Amino acid sequence: MATLHVLFACILALLICSAAAAESYNKKNQVPAVFVFGDSLVDTGNNNYVHTIAKGNFPPYGRDFAGGRATGRFSNAKGVADYIAQVLGVKQLLPPYLDPSLDLQELLTGVCFASAGSGYDPRTPQKMFLSFFFSGFLDVKNAIPMMTQLNMFKEYIKRINASVGPERTQEIISQSAYIIFMGSNDLTNTYPTVDYRYTEESYTDLMISLALDFHKKLYEAGARRIGLVELPPTGCAPAIRSSQGGPRRECSESLNRRIRLFNSKLSLMVDQMNQELPGTKAVKFELYNHFVSLAENPAPYGIEEVKRGCCGTGNIESGVLCVVPGTCAAADKYLFFDSFHPTELAARILTYQTLSPPDLSKLF
């Protein structure tokens, strides 16, 4: 037991040193702002202001946040987007763009445009199919589509231009970091409903085509430092284990196979962006293997449960289903907070591992 305590202390010290090194590195290569686009894995509360059931602005979400406040993050406290802003040395929390209370300073240092339920495929934000444990689906109409997130960014540019003028606006837009974390909903929820029309190969090709179109338009709006985060092994999320993993609740290899296929094509797309878009510094950040490693060897980080979430039974509860009474006593002992989204601890570990200084240096 003493040996385990020493090992945990060493790993914790290593994680703290790694975070300190990343933050020190980014003070030297600091960006003026950070902008995040994506889905619920990085939504910091935009869906609070959208007519949809895909929200995380009620308990037990946010239970470990300052003041025990549910902010719209699908987490017990901070989420991945917050740690992206932190590792880039910009600020501790990344606010949702749709928050009407944002002041100018918050706007100037970056915001989140992500929306839970969104995807590259325009069909994805219209309905999130949860047929793997319901006979029908839950309607989450009005999740913010990817191109609408882009239009929100263009609106953002007009707002700050009116406040600080074109010269400073151009500096902020051209020098800031843009992080995109998108695609899990397409492969998890939409593909199974259209697989009669597409093979895994052709559907991931469609996703890449849509992603490339989005990133070209983002480039045209002024973005140059663009980071694309790999998709995690969503086939190992508790809800997928419950619906597709059999009696032993194993990971869904078919879903993870689709995700690996998309991730491999993402690498080629990043190469294409760097070749075709002058001045672009596009980087793919590896997440998949970091997630697998954490799930397979969680003990050094104090995590004990990787197959169930902290919320409710931990098997299927996410979003509105997370109101089921009874959550775990210590979220830090869990990889997942609900049946799809990581705890704050897991988000912090994975973000610092994914946005490591060697990979971040490629943005500069």
Coordinates of C-alpha atoms in Angstrom, one line a residue:
M1 CA 0.0 0.0 0.0
A2 CA 2.8 2.4 0.9
T3 CA 4.4 1.7 -2.5
L4 CA 1.2 2.6 -4.2
H5 CA 1.0 5.9 -2.3
V6 CA 4.5 6.7 -3.3
L7 CA 3.8 5.8 -7.0
F8 CA 0.7 8.0 -7.0
A9 CA 2.6 10.9 -5.5
C10 CA 5.3 10.6 -8.1
I11 CA 2.8 10.4 -11.0
L12 CA 0.9 13.4 -9.5
A13 CA 4.2 15.4 -9.2
L14 CA 5.0 14.4 -12.8
L15 CA 1.6 15.7 -14.0
I16 CA 2.1 19.0 -12.1
C17 CA 5.6 19.4 -13.6
S18 CA 4.2 18.6 -17.1
A19 CA 1.5 21.2 -16.7
A20 CA 4.0 23.8 -15.4
A21 CA 6.3 23.1 -18.3
A22 CA 3.5 23.5 -20.8
E23 CA 2.4 26.8 -19.2
S24 CA 5.9 28.1 -19.0
Y25 CA 6.4 27.1 -22.7
N26 CA 3.3 29.0 -23.7
K27 CA 4.2 32.1 -21.9
K28 CA 7.1 32.4 -24.4
N29 CA 4.8 31.6 -27.3
Q30 CA 1.6 33.1 -26.0
V31 CA -1.3 33.7 -28.3
P32 CA -3.6 36.6 -27.7
A33 CA -6.7 34.5 -27.7
V34 CA -8.1 31.0 -28.2
F35 CA -11.2 29.9 -30.0
V36 CA -12.7 26.5 -29.7
F37 CA -15.3 24.9 -32.1
G38 CA -16.9 21.5 -31.7
D39 CA -19.5 19.5 -29.7
S40 CA -20.3 18.6 -26.1
L41 CA -16.8 17.5 -25.3
V42 CA -15.8 21.2 -25.5
D43 CA -19.1 23.1 -25.1
T44 CA -18.7 25.4 -22.1
G45 CA -22.4 26.5 -22.1
N46 CA -23.6 27.7 -25.5
N47 CA -26.5 25.3 -25.5
N48 CA -27.8 27.1 -22.4
Y49 CA -29.0 29.7 -24.9
V50 CA -30.3 27.3 -27.5
H51 CA -33.7 25.6 -27.6
T52 CA -32.5 22.0 -27.1
I53 CA -32.5 19.3 -24.5
A54 CA -28.8 18.8 -25.0
K55 CA -27.8 20.8 -21.9
G56 CA -25.6 20.4 -18.9
N57 CA -26.8 23.4 -16.9
F58 CA -28.4 21.5 -14.0
P59 CA -27.2 19.4 -11.1
P60 CA -25.2 17.1 -10.8
Y61 CA -23.2 18.8 -13.6
G62 CA -20.9 21.5 -12.1
R63 CA -21.1 20.0 -8.6
D64 CA -17.4 20.5 -8.1
F65 CA -17.2 23.8 -9.9
A66 CA -16.6 27.0 -7.9
G67 CA -19.8 27.5 -5.9
G68 CA -21.2 24.1 -7.0
R69 CA -22.7 25.9 -10.1
A70 CA -23.9 24.0 -13.2
T71 CA -22.5 26.1 -16.1
G72 CA -23.5 24.0 -19.1
R73 CA -20.2 22.1 -19.2
F74 CA -20.8 18.3 -19.3
S75 CA -18.5 17.8 -16.4
N76 CA -18.4 17.9 -12.6
A77 CA -16.4 21.1 -13.0
K78 CA -14.0 22.5 -15.7
G79 CA -14.0 20.9 -19.1
V80 CA -11.6 20.2 -21.9
A81 CA -12.1 23.7 -23.5
D82 CA -11.1 25.4 -20.3
Y83 CA -7.9 23.3 -20.1
I84 CA -7.1 24.1 -23.7
A85 CA -7.2 27.8 -22.8
Q86 CA -5.1 27.2 -19.7
V87 CA -2.4 25.1 -21.5
L88 CA -2.2 27.8 -24.1
G89 CA -1.5 30.3 -21.3
V90 CA -4.5 32.5 -22.1
K91 CA -7.0 32.1 -19.2
Q92 CA -8.4 29.7 -16.7
L93 CA -12.0 29.4 -18.1
L94 CA -13.1 29.7 -21.7
P95 CA -16.6 31.3 -21.8
P96 CA -19.4 30.4 -24.3
Y97 CA -19.8 33.0 -27.0
L98 CA -23.6 33.1 -26.5
D99 CA -23.3 34.2 -22.9
P100 CA -24.9 37.7 -23.0
S101 CA -22.9 38.9 -19.9
L102 CA -19.5 38.7 -21.6
D103 CA -17.4 41.8 -21.2
L104 CA -14.9 43.1 -23.8
Q105 CA -11.8 41.6 -22.1
E106 CA -13.4 38.2 -22.1
L107 CA -14.2 38.6 -25.8
L108 CA -10.7 39.8 -26.7
T109 CA -9.0 36.7 -25.1
G110 CA -11.2 34.2 -26.8
V111 CA -14.5 32.3 -26.5
C112 CA -16.0 28.9 -27.2
F113 CA -18.4 28.4 -30.1
A114 CA -19.0 24.6 -29.5
S115 CA -22.4 23.1 -29.2
A116 CA -23.4 19.8 -27.7
G117 CA -25.0 17.5 -30.3
S118 CA -23.1 19.1 -33.3
G119 CA -21.1 17.5 -36.0
Y120 CA -19.5 18.0 -39.4
D121 CA -22.5 16.3 -41.0
P122 CA -25.3 18.9 -41.2
R123 CA -27.8 16.1 -40.3
T124 CA -26.1 15.4 -37.0
P125 CA -27.1 18.6 -35.0
Q126 CA -30.7 18.0 -36.1
K127 CA -31.3 14.8 -34.2
M128 CA -29.2 12.8 -31.8
F129 CA -30.3 9.2 -32.2
L130 CA -30.1 7.3 -29.0
S131 CA -31.7 4.1 -30.3
F132 CA -29.0 2.0 -28.7
F133 CA -31.0 2.1 -25.4
F134 CA -34.3 3.6 -26.4
S135 CA -36.9 2.4 -28.9
G136 CA -36.8 5.8 -30.5
F137 CA -34.7 8.9 -30.2
L138 CA -34.4 12.0 -28.2
D139 CA -34.9 15.1 -30.3
V140 CA -32.1 17.6 -29.8
K141 CA -33.1 20.0 -32.6
N142 CA -31.2 23.3 -32.7
A143 CA -27.8 22.1 -31.6
I144 CA -25.5 24.6 -33.4
P145 CA -24.3 23.3 -36.7
M146 CA -20.6 23.7 -37.6
M147 CA -21.2 26.3 -40.3
T148 CA -23.3 28.3 -37.8
Q149 CA -20.5 28.2 -35.4
L150 CA -18.3 29.7 -38.1
N151 CA -20.9 32.4 -38.7
M152 CA -20.9 33.1 -35.0
F153 CA -17.1 33.6 -35.3
K154 CA -17.6 36.1 -38.2
E155 CA -20.1 37.9 -36.0
Y156 CA -17.5 37.9 -33.2
I157 CA -15.0 39.6 -35.6
K158 CA -17.4 42.4 -36.4
R159 CA -18.1 42.9 -32.6
I160 CA -14.4 43.3 -31.7
N161 CA -13.7 45.4 -34.8
A162 CA -16.3 47.9 -33.6
S163 CA -14.7 48.0 -30.2
V164 CA -10.9 48.0 -30.8
G165 CA -10.6 48.8 -34.5
P166 CA -9.4 46.9 -37.6
E167 CA -5.6 46.9 -36.8
R168 CA -5.9 45.2 -33.4
T169 CA -8.7 42.9 -34.6
Q170 CA -6.5 41.7 -37.4
E171 CA -3.7 41.0 -35.0
I172 CA -5.9 39.0 -32.7
I173 CA -7.5 37.0 -35.4
S174 CA -4.3 36.2 -37.3
Q175 CA -2.2 35.3 -34.2
S176 CA -4.7 33.4 -32.1
A177 CA -5.1 29.6 -31.7
Y178 CA -8.1 27.8 -33.2
I179 CA -8.9 24.4 -31.8
I180 CA -11.4 22.1 -33.4
F181 CA -12.8 19.0 -31.6
M182 CA -15.5 17.5 -33.8
G183 CA -16.8 14.3 -35.3
S184 CA -17.8 11.9 -32.5
N185 CA -21.5 12.5 -32.9
D186 CA -21.3 11.9 -36.7
L187 CA -19.8 8.5 -36.2
T188 CA -21.7 7.5 -33.1
N189 CA -25.2 8.8 -33.8
T190 CA -25.6 9.7 -37.5
Y191 CA -23.6 7.0 -39.3
P192 CA -25.7 4.1 -38.0
T193 CA -28.8 5.8 -39.5
V194 CA -27.3 6.2 -42.9
D195 CA -25.1 3.1 -43.2
Y196 CA -27.4 1.8 -45.9
R197 CA -26.1 4.7 -48.1
Y198 CA -22.5 4.8 -47.0
T199 CA -19.7 2.5 -46.2
E200 CA -17.4 3.4 -43.4
E201 CA -14.8 4.5 -46.0
S202 CA -17.2 6.7 -47.9
Y203 CA -18.8 8.3 -44.8
T204 CA -15.4 9.2 -43.3
D205 CA -14.5 10.6 -46.7
L206 CA -17.7 12.8 -46.5
M207 CA -16.7 13.9 -43.0
I208 CA -13.2 14.9 -44.2
S209 CA -14.7 16.8 -47.2
L210 CA -17.0 18.7 -44.9
A211 CA -14.2 19.3 -42.4
L212 CA -11.9 20.6 -45.1
D213 CA -14.6 23.0 -46.4
F214 CA -15.1 24.3 -42.8
H215 CA -11.4 24.8 -42.3
K216 CA -10.9 26.6 -45.6
K217 CA -13.7 29.0 -44.7
L218 CA -12.1 29.5 -41.2
Y219 CA -8.9 30.3 -43.0
E220 CA -10.7 32.8 -45.2
A221 CA -12.0 34.5 -42.1
G222 CA -8.4 35.0 -40.9
A223 CA -7.4 31.9 -38.9
R224 CA -3.9 30.7 -39.3
R225 CA -2.9 28.6 -36.3
I226 CA -5.4 25.8 -36.5
G227 CA -5.3 22.7 -34.2
L228 CA -7.4 19.6 -34.9
V229 CA -7.9 17.2 -32.0
E230 CA -8.2 13.5 -32.8
L231 CA -11.4 11.8 -31.8
P232 CA -11.2 9.7 -28.6
P233 CA -12.3 6.0 -28.5
T234 CA -16.0 6.8 -28.0
G235 CA -16.6 3.1 -28.4
C236 CA -15.4 2.8 -24.8
A237 CA -17.8 5.3 -23.4
P238 CA -20.1 3.7 -20.7
A239 CA -23.3 4.2 -22.8
I240 CA -21.7 2.4 -25.7
R241 CA -20.3 -0.4 -23.5
S242 CA -23.9 -0.8 -22.1
S243 CA -25.6 -0.9 -25.5
Q244 CA -23.0 -2.8 -27.6
G245 CA -20.5 -4.3 -25.2
G246 CA -22.3 -7.5 -24.2
P247 CA -22.4 -9.0 -20.7
R248 CA -18.8 -7.9 -20.1
R249 CA -19.5 -4.4 -21.3
E250 CA -16.5 -4.3 -23.6
C251 CA -15.6 -1.4 -26.0
S252 CA -17.4 -1.3 -29.3
E253 CA -14.6 -2.2 -31.8
S254 CA -16.8 -1.3 -34.8
L255 CA -17.2 2.3 -33.6
N256 CA -13.6 2.6 -32.6
R257 CA -12.6 1.3 -36.0
R258 CA -14.6 4.1 -37.7
I259 CA -13.0 6.6 -35.3
R260 CA -9.4 5.4 -36.1
L261 CA -10.2 5.5 -39.8
F262 CA -11.4 9.1 -39.5
N263 CA -8.3 10.0 -37.4
S264 CA -6.0 8.6 -40.0
K265 CA -7.7 10.7 -42.7
L266 CA -7.5 13.8 -40.5
S267 CA -3.7 13.5 -40.6
L268 CA -3.8 13.6 -44.4
M269 CA -6.2 16.6 -44.4
V270 CA -3.9 18.6 -42.1
D271 CA -1.0 17.9 -44.6
Q272 CA -3.3 19.2 -47.4
M273 CA -4.2 22.3 -45.5
N274 CA -0.5 23.2 -44.8
Q275 CA 0.3 22.7 -48.5
E276 CA -2.7 24.5 -50.0
L277 CA -3.4 27.4 -47.5
P278 CA -0.5 29.9 -47.5
G279 CA 0.6 30.9 -44.0
T280 CA -1.3 28.2 -42.3
K281 CA 0.1 26.3 -39.4
A282 CA -2.3 23.3 -39.0
V283 CA -1.5 20.6 -36.5
K284 CA -3.2 17.4 -35.6
F285 CA -3.1 16.6 -31.9
E286 CA -3.1 13.0 -30.9
L287 CA -5.7 12.1 -28.3
Y288 CA -6.9 8.5 -29.1
N289 CA -3.8 6.7 -27.8
H290 CA -3.6 8.9 -24.7
F291 CA -7.2 8.1 -23.9
V292 CA -6.6 4.3 -24.4
S293 CA -3.5 4.5 -22.2
L294 CA -5.4 6.3 -19.4
A295 CA -8.3 3.8 -19.6
E296 CA -5.9 0.8 -19.5
N297 CA -3.7 2.2 -16.8
P298 CA -5.7 4.5 -14.6
A299 CA -4.4 3.6 -11.1
P300 CA -1.3 5.9 -11.2
Y301 CA -3.7 8.9 -11.5
G302 CA -6.0 7.7 -8.7
I303 CA -8.7 6.7 -11.1
E304 CA -10.5 3.4 -10.2
E305 CA -13.5 3.2 -12.5
V306 CA -13.3 3.4 -16.3
K307 CA -16.3 1.4 -17.5
R308 CA -19.0 3.4 -15.6
G309 CA -19.7 7.1 -15.2
C310 CA -20.1 8.9 -11.9
C311 CA -23.7 10.0 -12.6
G312 CA -26.6 7.6 -11.6
T313 CA -25.9 4.0 -12.4
G314 CA -23.0 5.1 -14.6
N315 CA -24.3 2.9 -17.5
I316 CA -26.4 5.1 -19.7
E317 CA -27.1 8.5 -18.0
S318 CA -26.0 11.6 -19.9
G319 CA -27.6 15.0 -20.3
V320 CA -31.2 15.0 -19.2
L321 CA -30.9 11.5 -17.9
C322 CA -28.2 12.6 -15.5
V323 CA -30.9 14.0 -13.2
V324 CA -31.4 10.5 -11.8
P325 CA -30.6 10.7 -8.1
G326 CA -27.4 9.3 -6.9
T327 CA -23.9 10.3 -8.1
C328 CA -20.6 9.0 -6.9
A329 CA -18.9 10.4 -3.8
A330 CA -15.6 11.2 -5.5
A331 CA -15.6 12.1 -9.2
D332 CA -11.8 12.0 -9.3
K333 CA -11.9 8.3 -9.0
Y334 CA -13.8 8.0 -12.3
L335 CA -12.7 8.4 -15.9
F336 CA -16.2 9.5 -17.0
F337 CA -18.6 11.8 -15.2
D338 CA -21.6 10.8 -17.2
S339 CA -21.9 8.0 -19.7
F340 CA -20.1 10.0 -22.4
H341 CA -18.0 12.8 -21.0
P342 CA -14.9 12.8 -18.9
T343 CA -14.5 14.1 -15.3
E344 CA -12.6 17.2 -14.7
L345 CA -9.5 15.2 -13.7
A346 CA -9.6 13.1 -16.8
A347 CA -10.1 16.2 -19.0
R348 CA -7.1 17.9 -17.4
I349 CA -4.8 14.9 -17.8
L350 CA -5.8 14.3 -21.4
T351 CA -5.6 17.9 -22.5
Y352 CA -2.1 18.4 -21.1
Q353 CA -1.0 15.1 -22.7
T354 CA -2.6 16.0 -26.0
L355 CA -1.4 19.6 -26.2
S356 CA 2.2 18.8 -25.3
P357 CA 4.9 21.4 -26.0
P358 CA 6.5 19.5 -28.9
D359 CA 3.1 19.5 -30.8
L360 CA 2.1 23.0 -29.7
S361 CA 5.4 24.3 -31.1
K362 CA 4.1 23.5 -34.6
L363 CA 1.5 26.2 -34.2
F364 CA 4.2 28.8 -34.0

